[in-house]
């Protein structure tokens, strides 16, 4: 009995341009229903990786599969399972939104009333019904992005690849796009690249952080954002006369007091935090709040690389 | 009757593999029934989920047969999660109208999709207007020549000269029409970044090149037919004649072949070069290099000899001359045959044809002076350009 392959898989991908390795030995895999983030600064190799997966760029070494189909050898089958939103959305300016989607529909063997039905639904989903008959040349960046997303979703693909989908959008556009990605990610496998780590942090189940074409780390986002050693914010009902003295408690590594009743505590592990609470309660203090601090993905990136994203 | 997936647990508890197999078969039947007569897009989420369910059912049967009860329970759990949702979603799909033609969405059909878009966009806007203008001019000159100019004799020799000159200009215009239609087909898509979405469709690189070529051919064909039809109708309305009968078909066909050959050169250049300006320049350079008509008609010989072929001295000349000769062949067809016999010096190639026709000794005609030869060479030029364009584009990175 053969095993089902991962919707997105890549092994040892390398893309070399002259003397420059845009990506080097990159492997990745995304499971069904997973939103995988491909994160890193500009020039990290995110777009190149995506273009290799979509079949736009030929890898110098390594192989990739979409839905079990080899991207180079079975490109057409692989792309049948794929919806792609490029970083720079190029659309035919002369076509109307409706004509563009009809064009995409034909690539998936759909035409006539069936295509019309689907196009109407998609245009409504991306809030472009009113603009259906307008030439794309008159569209704003956000509208183009939404139309391109509708095109990527036309055939209801199990794999969606989004290259920097939030770049260049206004705040409302970002919120809507994030909602869309979140919703799409519930049903299908989504690979999303971004250099704006904070923007996609809440969307991704897992993240691969790239720098200079190499994978720095690959882990669930919850794991990446977890601080090690753990850090807690502790609030007491009454002021603490000597917060620094708490470093004597077992497992407490450092204390930073933002005020006399609010402390940031770095401990060796979760048990040490419990011990600290016990210690305070025994000392007659009332602990109001104890919350584990998590770092943002951006902070994680800085911690991992020492470089600001 | 209950849904089959709800019976799975009971079937597993019964410790009877046959019962489990019957239940998995019922699930398969239920799924098949739900999908029957529904429209599906190849590779879509539902198709993939169905594939996943079928795979899981097979694994379940396998685990039961192998008495791996924990694995069987795990697979049964997955089936119970997948199957009802899948059946539900399948029932919501649009039913297929049996009378409606369903495209396969295969690569060739998708090349047709590319071609259709190219043809539609090709005849719209400034480019389309220019194309129609050039071809209209060509047919106008050609038909005017057929009707009156080239039949001028005696004191009207200067009129004949003017119309021959006009013929040569029209000859320049035809490759221009081809270059205009083909010069930005690939690199324009790259410049405007539309190539990324196009190349991410299930069509393949060869399909894209083929589709673009077909679209260009359709555009040129449409422009030739429309221009020839328009000009021909007008000329007929005014004069009541269209010249020799063969001209009405051969002349537009020759124009189409010539324009398409240069369009194919431009398509190849547009895959090799990033910008459209240089592409046009390369196309024009090819035209000049491949058109010994310039050497023949304008540079070293008189306009009266525009219909002659250079002495066959080299392979290059043979390869290049079809562009010239094809044109000259048809332009001579437009005029009375005895005009050709009046050509002054040298051995006009069509004179050999005329003699052959008159004497009935067609076998005496050298093959290089026959219409099929030119058609074959033009087809070869197109095939080489198209093949090279596909090979180049297939290897390119669309970064």
XYZ file of C-alpha atoms in Angstrom:
708
model
C 0.000 0.000 0.000
C 1.626 3.274 -1.125
C 1.537 6.244 1.166
C -0.136 9.510 0.286
C 2.380 12.208 -0.359
C 2.362 15.585 1.323
C 0.535 18.312 -0.642
C 3.762 20.301 -0.830
C 7.158 18.727 -0.642
C 10.636 19.815 -1.630
C 13.960 18.123 -1.156
C 17.353 19.726 -1.206
C 16.397 22.584 -3.499
C 19.217 24.746 -4.749
C 18.953 27.542 -7.254
C 22.173 29.067 -8.457
C 22.421 32.227 -10.550
C 25.988 32.605 -11.765
C 27.916 32.797 -8.502
C 24.918 33.485 -6.314
C 22.920 30.788 -4.564
C 19.399 32.172 -4.306
C 18.441 29.089 -2.287
C 20.721 26.401 -0.970
C 19.769 22.850 0.004
C 16.249 23.750 1.087
C 13.806 21.009 2.051
C 10.255 21.548 3.164
C 6.986 19.758 3.555
C 3.473 20.983 4.279
C 0.664 18.745 5.441
C -2.969 18.888 4.474
C -4.822 21.751 6.138
C -1.617 23.438 7.217
C -0.594 27.042 6.693
C 3.143 27.045 6.227
C 4.946 30.374 6.418
C 8.067 30.991 4.394
C 9.560 33.903 6.232
C 12.655 36.014 6.096
C 14.052 39.346 4.993
C 14.111 40.532 1.398
C 16.544 38.479 -0.632
C 16.281 35.486 1.683
C 15.126 33.215 -1.140
C 11.399 33.082 -0.408
C 10.185 34.064 -3.867
C 12.723 31.831 -5.579
C 11.537 28.886 -3.492
C 7.941 29.617 -4.407
C 8.768 30.006 -8.076
C 10.525 26.657 -8.056
C 7.477 25.046 -6.443
C 5.122 26.629 -8.969
C 7.397 25.580 -11.850
C 8.378 29.052 -12.973
C 12.036 28.565 -12.103
C 14.051 25.410 -12.687
C 16.052 24.292 -9.665
C 19.779 23.791 -10.159
C 19.552 20.842 -7.779
C 16.826 19.108 -5.838
C 13.241 18.190 -6.535
C 9.766 19.360 -5.628
C 6.285 17.832 -5.646
C 2.824 19.333 -5.491
C 0.098 16.872 -4.533
C 2.531 14.066 -5.233
C 3.275 15.262 -8.768
C 6.826 16.101 -9.667
C 6.941 19.793 -10.482
C 9.406 19.444 -13.352
C 8.371 16.107 -14.843
C 4.620 16.340 -14.256
C 4.272 20.099 -14.282
C 0.775 20.215 -15.734
C -0.621 17.713 -13.229
C 1.149 19.526 -10.391
C -0.278 22.874 -11.444
C -3.793 21.468 -11.655
C -3.652 21.136 -7.879
C -2.239 24.563 -7.334
C -3.546 28.076 -6.970
C -0.859 30.740 -7.157
C -0.906 34.384 -6.187
C 2.352 36.012 -7.305
C 4.112 38.781 -5.453
C 3.695 41.179 -8.352
C 0.234 40.625 -9.741
C 0.382 41.022 -13.510
C -3.023 40.956 -15.165
C -4.174 41.805 -18.673
C -5.120 45.448 -18.431
C -7.523 45.394 -21.369
C -9.610 42.514 -20.039
C -12.480 43.031 -17.655
C -12.498 41.156 -14.343
C -15.193 38.849 -15.675
C -13.292 38.176 -18.922
C -10.117 37.443 -16.962
C -11.862 34.837 -14.817
C -13.485 33.343 -17.902
C -9.991 33.039 -19.381
C -8.782 31.242 -16.252
C -11.931 29.074 -16.298
C -11.037 27.699 -19.720
C -7.699 26.451 -18.410
C -9.704 24.228 -16.091
C -12.086 22.969 -18.731
C -14.966 25.143 -17.610
C -17.006 27.401 -19.837
C -20.555 28.555 -20.477
C -23.141 28.769 -17.701
C -21.055 26.689 -15.316
C -18.185 29.123 -15.594
C -20.568 32.048 -15.204
C -21.987 30.548 -12.025
C -18.540 30.071 -10.515
C -17.291 33.482 -11.659
C -20.251 35.234 -10.067
C -19.647 33.434 -6.798
C -15.938 34.219 -6.807
C -16.433 37.876 -7.686
C -18.863 38.140 -4.792
C -16.379 36.432 -2.474
C -13.637 38.928 -3.320
C -16.052 41.879 -3.349
C -15.641 42.708 -7.023
C -19.158 42.115 -8.301
C -19.653 45.808 -8.989
C -16.379 45.968 -10.914
C -16.978 42.814 -12.978
C -17.317 44.703 -16.261
C -14.538 47.200 -15.670
C -11.166 46.844 -17.409
C -8.492 45.607 -15.027
C -6.378 48.611 -16.011
C -8.663 50.775 -13.876
C -8.255 48.590 -10.765
C -6.390 49.524 -7.585
C -3.618 47.303 -6.256
C -5.983 45.747 -3.714
C -8.595 45.006 -6.340
C -6.005 43.372 -8.586
C -4.807 41.293 -5.681
C -8.346 40.152 -4.937
C -9.056 39.362 -8.557
C -5.848 37.364 -8.830
C -6.831 35.483 -5.680
C -10.214 34.705 -7.238
C -8.373 33.384 -10.291
C -6.120 31.250 -8.097
C -9.169 29.776 -6.388
C -11.219 29.177 -9.517
C -10.578 25.440 -9.657
C -10.811 25.009 -5.896
C -7.218 23.796 -5.594
C -6.070 21.778 -2.605
C -2.794 23.721 -2.523
C -2.535 27.482 -2.441
C 0.754 29.328 -2.805
C 0.728 33.005 -1.887
C 3.836 35.089 -2.459
C 3.902 38.172 -0.226
C 0.106 38.502 -0.294
C 0.008 41.404 2.144
C 2.639 43.618 0.550
C 1.362 46.913 -0.756
C -2.146 46.563 0.635
C -3.820 49.238 2.738
C -4.720 48.370 6.362
C -8.233 47.305 5.437
C -6.884 45.220 2.587
C -4.429 43.531 4.934
C -7.172 42.655 7.401
C -9.399 41.235 4.655
C -6.574 39.285 3.056
C -5.579 37.821 6.418
C -9.163 36.763 7.023
C -9.267 35.164 3.601
C -6.027 33.263 4.166
C -7.190 32.108 7.576
C -10.416 30.805 6.087
C -8.673 29.156 3.134
C -6.131 27.535 5.420
C -8.864 25.652 7.252
C -9.585 23.541 4.206
C -6.425 23.386 2.162
C -2.684 23.537 2.351
C -1.406 27.081 2.127
C 2.168 28.203 1.621
C 2.514 31.889 2.338
C 5.690 33.917 2.063
C 6.265 37.230 3.783
C 9.001 39.512 4.974
C 6.530 41.109 7.368
C 6.776 38.523 10.082
C 4.351 40.162 12.471
C 1.665 40.279 9.772
C 1.581 36.537 9.120
C 2.433 35.318 12.597
C -1.174 34.661 13.521
C -1.875 32.902 10.210
C 0.806 30.250 10.118
C 0.794 26.881 11.816
C 4.427 26.349 10.961
C 7.164 28.616 9.749
C 10.409 28.215 7.916
C 12.753 31.109 8.456
C 15.169 31.739 5.624
C 18.188 33.924 5.362
C 20.615 34.230 2.471
C 18.961 31.301 0.751
C 19.341 28.921 3.653
C 16.910 27.576 6.182
C 17.687 28.933 9.623
C 14.915 27.134 11.393
C 11.697 25.291 10.727
C 9.201 24.762 13.524
C 5.607 25.266 14.600
C 4.960 28.961 15.189
C 3.942 28.255 18.782
C 7.361 26.751 19.331
C 9.196 29.595 17.650
C 7.414 32.232 19.686
C 7.988 30.434 22.973
C 10.736 32.026 24.974
C 13.487 29.863 26.287
C 14.078 30.347 29.145
C 10.438 31.183 29.901
C 9.472 34.680 30.889
C 6.378 35.710 32.824
C 4.636 38.949 33.640
C 3.485 38.926 37.231
C 1.160 41.505 38.761
C 0.477 41.802 42.475
C -2.357 43.643 44.218
C 0.064 45.458 46.505
C 3.478 46.978 45.894
C 6.496 44.789 46.512
C 9.089 46.549 48.645
C 12.121 44.625 47.347
C 11.386 42.971 43.976
C 15.025 42.204 43.281
C 15.182 40.065 46.381
C 12.953 37.559 44.555
C 15.956 36.387 42.550
C 16.790 34.325 45.604
C 13.806 32.069 44.891
C 14.832 28.795 43.278
C 14.605 28.836 39.517
C 14.271 32.610 39.159
C 16.990 33.838 36.846
C 16.227 37.535 36.609
C 13.661 40.104 37.600
C 12.747 43.315 35.828
C 10.295 45.550 37.664
C 8.258 47.843 35.410
C 6.589 49.129 38.586
C 6.500 48.002 42.185
C 3.563 45.731 41.438
C 4.412 44.537 37.904
C 7.389 42.308 37.284
C 8.908 40.587 34.275
C 10.404 37.402 35.567
C 12.722 35.076 33.734
C 12.679 31.565 35.182
C 14.301 28.260 34.394
C 10.968 26.500 33.776
C 7.233 26.638 34.459
C 7.656 25.018 37.885
C 9.875 27.861 38.958
C 7.071 30.300 38.184
C 4.748 28.315 40.474
C 7.362 28.375 43.202
C 7.642 32.130 42.876
C 3.875 32.554 43.220
C 3.909 30.334 46.321
C 6.743 32.377 47.738
C 4.829 35.625 47.247
C 1.616 34.237 48.705
C 3.460 32.942 51.752
C 4.963 36.419 52.138
C 1.452 37.847 52.413
C 1.169 39.239 48.898
C -1.827 38.781 46.637
C -0.914 37.722 43.116
C -3.405 39.158 40.666
C -2.101 37.928 37.383
C 0.568 35.638 36.009
C 1.007 35.323 32.271
C 3.654 33.656 30.217
C 5.221 36.097 27.796
C 5.703 34.911 24.236
C 7.983 36.554 21.809
C 6.802 37.689 18.430
C 8.078 35.983 15.300
C 10.063 39.098 14.619
C 11.737 38.814 17.993
C 12.331 35.145 17.339
C 13.969 36.043 14.043
C 16.187 38.611 15.738
C 17.084 36.123 18.447
C 17.905 33.438 15.899
C 19.816 35.581 13.459
C 20.901 38.595 15.406
C 19.613 40.647 12.488
C 16.426 42.702 12.328
C 13.991 41.428 9.718
C -31.132 2.855 6.277
C -28.235 4.385 8.148
C -25.226 5.993 6.514
C -22.545 3.337 5.946
C -19.804 5.208 7.813
C -21.869 5.156 10.989
C -21.833 1.353 10.783
C -18.078 1.147 10.634
C -17.535 0.974 14.385
C -20.060 -1.800 14.771
C -18.501 -3.685 11.870
C -15.062 -3.401 13.446
C -16.389 -4.541 16.824
C -17.871 -7.631 15.178
C -14.397 -8.943 14.422
C -15.587 -10.024 10.987
C -13.347 -8.771 8.156
C -16.011 -9.595 5.560
C -18.489 -7.332 7.341
C -15.923 -4.501 7.378
C -15.267 -4.944 3.661
C -18.974 -4.826 2.944
C -19.219 -1.602 4.890
C -16.243 -0.002 3.113
C -17.805 -1.028 -0.201
C -21.043 0.647 0.849
C -19.073 3.795 1.638
C -17.447 3.641 -1.785
C -20.868 3.249 -3.386
C -22.235 6.191 -1.421
C -19.352 8.404 -2.515
C -19.639 7.251 -6.112
C -23.345 7.975 -6.052
C -22.812 11.443 -4.628
C -20.274 12.323 -7.315
C -22.219 10.824 -10.197
C -23.277 13.366 -12.764
C -21.499 16.215 -10.996
C -19.095 18.639 -12.529
C -15.549 18.244 -11.293
C -12.397 20.158 -12.000
C -9.354 17.961 -12.301
C -6.994 18.375 -9.377
C -9.518 20.296 -7.277
C -9.839 19.994 -3.532
C -12.807 17.621 -3.718
C -11.103 15.341 -6.183
C -8.087 15.192 -3.909
C -10.265 14.507 -0.876
C -12.015 11.703 -2.712
C -8.644 10.263 -3.612
C -7.613 10.530 0.036
C -10.793 8.822 1.224
C -10.359 5.982 -1.249
C -6.785 5.572 -0.109
C -7.841 5.509 3.538
C -10.568 2.961 2.820
C -8.008 0.733 1.117
C -5.725 1.106 4.125
C -8.612 0.214 6.409
C -9.375 -2.952 4.430
C -5.703 -3.784 4.466
C -5.402 -3.301 8.220
C -8.477 -5.443 8.863
C -7.139 -8.190 6.616
C -3.817 -8.035 8.425
C -5.570 -8.063 11.821
C -3.966 -4.757 12.803
C -6.887 -3.597 14.860
C -5.409 -0.339 16.214
C -4.503 0.838 12.753
C -7.940 -0.220 11.496
C -9.648 1.833 14.204
C -7.496 4.837 13.365
C -8.366 4.576 9.663
C -12.045 4.070 10.484
C -11.950 7.270 12.503
C -10.460 9.090 9.500
C -13.099 7.643 7.201
C -15.886 8.760 9.545
C -14.427 12.260 9.439
C -13.837 12.418 5.677
C -16.756 10.559 4.119
C -19.852 12.442 5.319
C -18.316 15.842 4.558
C -17.210 14.664 1.137
C -20.599 13.239 0.216
C -22.245 16.404 1.436
C -19.949 18.639 -0.614
C -20.271 16.474 -3.715
C -24.056 16.764 -3.588
C -23.708 20.525 -3.670
C -21.789 20.476 -6.944
C -23.499 21.617 -10.122
C -24.946 18.701 -12.041
C -23.458 18.170 -15.470
C -25.649 19.022 -18.402
C -25.084 16.079 -20.665
C -25.675 18.179 -23.759
C -23.125 20.759 -22.782
C -19.737 20.287 -24.287
C -17.165 19.657 -21.603
C -13.611 20.627 -22.397
C -10.968 18.307 -21.063
C -8.765 21.148 -19.922
C -5.831 19.204 -21.406
C -2.643 20.967 -22.468
C -3.657 21.186 -26.109
C -7.064 22.589 -25.209
C -5.285 25.023 -22.924
C -2.947 26.042 -25.746
C -6.193 26.846 -27.536
C -7.210 28.993 -24.581
C -3.959 30.931 -24.892
C -4.512 31.242 -28.653
C -8.015 32.528 -28.208
C -6.885 35.218 -25.788
C -4.014 36.213 -28.097
C -6.344 36.481 -31.057
C -8.874 38.558 -29.138
C -6.244 40.918 -27.754
C -4.336 40.861 -31.058
C -7.107 42.477 -33.042
C -7.977 45.011 -30.372
C -6.371 48.401 -29.842
C -3.639 50.187 -31.740
C -1.842 47.046 -32.796
C -4.948 45.659 -34.419
C -5.650 48.923 -36.205
C -2.095 49.036 -37.529
C -2.348 45.453 -38.673
C -5.560 46.081 -40.544
C -4.117 49.304 -41.968
C -0.997 47.595 -43.284
C -2.876 44.689 -44.767
C -5.563 46.915 -46.204
C -2.877 48.984 -47.888
C -1.252 45.848 -49.237
C -4.433 44.528 -50.724
C -5.405 47.924 -52.021
C -2.149 48.212 -53.902
C -2.239 44.624 -55.050
C -5.766 44.765 -56.329
C -5.313 48.130 -57.936
C -2.311 46.657 -59.648
C -4.260 43.626 -60.722
C -7.070 45.692 -62.090
C -5.146 48.340 -63.950
C -1.600 49.218 -63.054
C 0.315 46.234 -64.304
C -1.709 45.962 -67.468
C -0.628 49.410 -68.529
C 1.343 49.360 -71.751
C 3.202 51.651 -74.127
C 2.950 55.270 -73.092
C 1.663 54.134 -69.775
C 4.923 52.425 -68.869
C 5.556 54.924 -66.116
C 2.246 53.967 -64.528
C 3.382 50.373 -64.590
C 6.625 51.383 -62.944
C 4.778 53.202 -60.181
C 2.590 50.215 -59.506
C 5.511 47.842 -59.483
C 7.163 50.134 -57.025
C 3.994 50.111 -54.946
C 4.075 46.318 -55.076
C 7.510 46.314 -53.592
C 6.397 48.638 -50.811
C 3.534 46.331 -50.062
C 6.031 43.509 -49.916
C 7.788 45.462 -47.194
C 4.495 45.972 -45.407
C 3.643 42.283 -45.164
C 6.627 41.201 -43.087
C 5.978 44.285 -40.996
C 2.476 43.028 -40.319
C 3.944 39.693 -39.218
C 6.529 41.364 -37.032
C 3.886 43.588 -35.530
C 1.698 40.612 -34.683
C 4.506 38.503 -33.229
C 7.090 40.792 -31.722
C 5.842 41.045 -28.118
C 4.127 37.727 -27.675
C 6.388 36.361 -24.959
C 8.569 39.197 -23.715
C 5.600 41.525 -23.337
C 4.074 38.988 -20.954
C 7.332 38.952 -19.042
C 7.550 42.730 -18.924
C 4.008 43.060 -17.593
C 4.453 40.117 -15.179
C 1.386 38.380 -16.616
C 3.638 35.447 -17.484
C 3.669 34.286 -13.846
C -0.045 33.612 -13.686
C -0.083 32.219 -17.215
C 2.799 29.820 -16.597
C 1.167 28.672 -13.342
C -1.841 27.358 -15.287
C -1.992 23.705 -16.360
C -0.800 24.383 -19.880
C 2.976 23.857 -20.000
C 5.600 25.954 -21.696
C 5.232 24.324 -25.107
C 1.495 24.849 -24.898
C 2.043 28.529 -24.188
C 4.324 29.006 -27.211
C 2.047 26.977 -29.444
C -0.987 28.879 -28.185
C 0.675 32.193 -28.823
C 1.664 31.156 -32.324
C -1.842 29.901 -33.063
C -3.271 33.131 -31.698
C -0.952 35.145 -33.906
C -1.879 32.990 -36.913
C -5.546 33.520 -36.153
C -5.022 37.271 -35.814
C -3.135 37.463 -39.088
C -5.603 35.187 -40.814
C -8.480 37.289 -39.616
C -6.754 40.513 -40.597
C -5.840 39.135 -44.037
C -9.350 37.835 -44.650
C -11.017 41.014 -43.451
C -8.663 43.363 -45.334
C -8.761 41.308 -48.524
C -12.505 40.984 -48.306
C -13.021 44.674 -47.713
C -10.634 45.889 -50.387
C -11.738 43.215 -52.846
C -15.388 44.076 -52.381
C -14.706 47.769 -52.854
C -12.580 47.156 -55.943
C -15.175 44.866 -57.416
C -17.907 47.374 -56.734
C -15.991 50.071 -58.592
C -14.497 48.124 -61.500
C -16.505 44.951 -61.715
C -13.366 42.776 -61.723
C -10.830 41.323 -59.339
C -8.187 40.424 -61.908
C -7.378 36.799 -62.638
C -9.563 34.380 -60.652
C -6.615 32.671 -58.977
C -5.539 35.985 -57.472
C -8.489 36.167 -55.115
C -7.236 33.077 -53.268
C -3.527 32.887 -53.972
C -2.783 36.506 -53.250
C -4.262 36.602 -49.728
C -2.793 33.160 -49.031
C 0.635 34.346 -50.098
C 0.276 37.419 -47.906
C -0.758 35.251 -44.975
C 2.150 32.834 -45.431
C 4.689 35.596 -45.715
C 3.346 37.522 -42.714
C 3.140 34.341 -40.646
C 6.733 33.421 -41.466
C 7.957 36.774 -40.209
C 5.586 36.599 -37.261
C 7.237 33.292 -36.333
C 10.676 34.878 -36.519
C 9.391 37.631 -34.227
C 7.941 35.035 -31.826
C 11.334 33.350 -31.592
C 13.012 36.717 -31.011
C 10.478 37.563 -28.316
C 11.421 34.431 -26.360
C 15.118 35.211 -26.684
C 15.059 38.924 -25.940
C 13.682 40.662 -22.907
C 12.453 43.828 -24.561
C 10.062 44.317 -27.429
C 12.044 47.086 -29.173
C 15.075 44.908 -29.881
C 12.721 42.104 -30.863
C 11.272 44.271 -33.558
C 14.781 45.263 -34.608
C 15.847 41.629 -34.870
C 12.767 40.876 -36.915
C 13.492 43.719 -39.257
C 17.122 42.697 -39.551
C 15.995 39.167 -40.438
C 13.737 40.618 -43.038
C 16.529 42.632 -44.618
C 18.926 39.714 -44.478
C 16.421 37.249 -45.795
C 15.037 39.474 -48.455
C 17.376 39.368 -51.420
C 14.561 41.176 -53.094
C 16.266 44.311 -51.892
C 19.432 43.339 -53.576
C 17.449 42.102 -56.506
C 14.843 44.776 -56.897
C 16.210 47.932 -55.393
C 19.950 47.796 -55.188
C 21.401 46.152 -58.225
C 18.616 45.700 -60.683
C 15.823 47.707 -62.108
C 12.317 47.661 -60.710
C 11.256 45.921 -63.864
C 13.239 42.888 -62.743
C 11.546 42.612 -59.391
C 10.000 39.390 -60.527
C 13.253 37.570 -61.212
C 15.076 35.163 -59.017
C 18.812 35.517 -58.404
C 20.989 32.926 -60.074
C 20.921 29.964 -57.782
C 24.397 30.208 -56.425
C 24.160 29.191 -52.839
C 22.023 27.345 -50.327
C 21.445 30.620 -48.530
C 19.832 32.097 -51.580
C 17.583 29.083 -51.927
C 16.549 29.325 -48.310
C 15.959 33.026 -48.440
C 14.317 33.442 -51.784
C 10.986 31.868 -50.998
C 9.996 35.008 -49.197
C 10.683 36.964 -52.330
C 9.584 34.447 -54.844
C 6.357 33.591 -53.121
C 5.438 37.185 -53.306
C 6.545 37.605 -56.878
C 4.728 34.518 -57.975
C 1.435 35.830 -56.692
C 2.005 39.366 -57.818
C 2.586 38.098 -61.342
C -0.560 36.049 -61.149
C -2.386 39.301 -60.693
C -1.298 40.568 -64.076
C -1.892 39.103 -67.537
C 0.495 36.262 -68.284
C 1.898 37.914 -71.369
C 3.255 40.647 -69.143
C 5.695 38.152 -67.742
C 6.981 37.189 -71.140
C 7.750 40.850 -71.779
C 10.267 41.069 -69.017
C 13.613 42.162 -70.406
C 16.755 40.315 -69.508
C 17.800 37.330 -67.552
C 15.702 34.254 -67.128
C 12.670 35.166 -65.055
C 11.742 32.077 -63.083
C 8.070 32.482 -63.796
C 8.827 32.622 -67.504
C 9.913 29.029 -67.139
C 6.533 28.268 -65.644
C 4.717 30.105 -68.402
C 6.663 28.189 -71.006
C 6.045 24.971 -69.191
C 2.332 25.620 -69.056
C 2.203 26.661 -72.695
C 4.223 23.716 -73.965
C 2.678 21.265 -71.559
C 6.175 20.349 -70.323
C 5.547 20.945 -66.636
C 8.215 18.430 -65.736
C 10.711 20.807 -67.229
C 10.036 23.309 -64.487
C 12.776 23.249 -61.864
C 11.405 22.318 -58.456
C 12.807 25.422 -56.855
C 10.548 27.471 -59.102
C 7.338 25.749 -58.094
C 4.773 26.982 -55.646
C 4.902 23.857 -53.436
C 8.620 24.366 -52.994
C 8.065 27.835 -51.614
C 5.217 26.672 -49.451
C 7.418 23.903 -48.036
C 10.302 26.254 -47.318
C 8.048 28.794 -45.671
C 6.507 26.006 -43.585
C 10.014 24.856 -42.661
C 10.942 28.371 -41.558
C 7.832 28.527 -39.414
C 8.450 25.071 -37.928
C 12.076 25.865 -37.103
C 11.183 29.188 -35.481
C 8.326 27.652 -33.525
C 10.406 24.675 -32.417
C 13.296 26.861 -31.319
C 10.965 29.253 -29.496
C 9.374 26.345 -27.608
C 12.754 24.824 -26.753
C 14.148 28.140 -25.522
C 11.052 29.095 -23.540
C 10.854 25.657 -21.957
C 14.282 26.070 -20.416
C 13.856 29.644 -19.282
C 13.443 30.731 -15.688
C 10.501 33.070 -15.276
C 11.934 34.853 -12.276
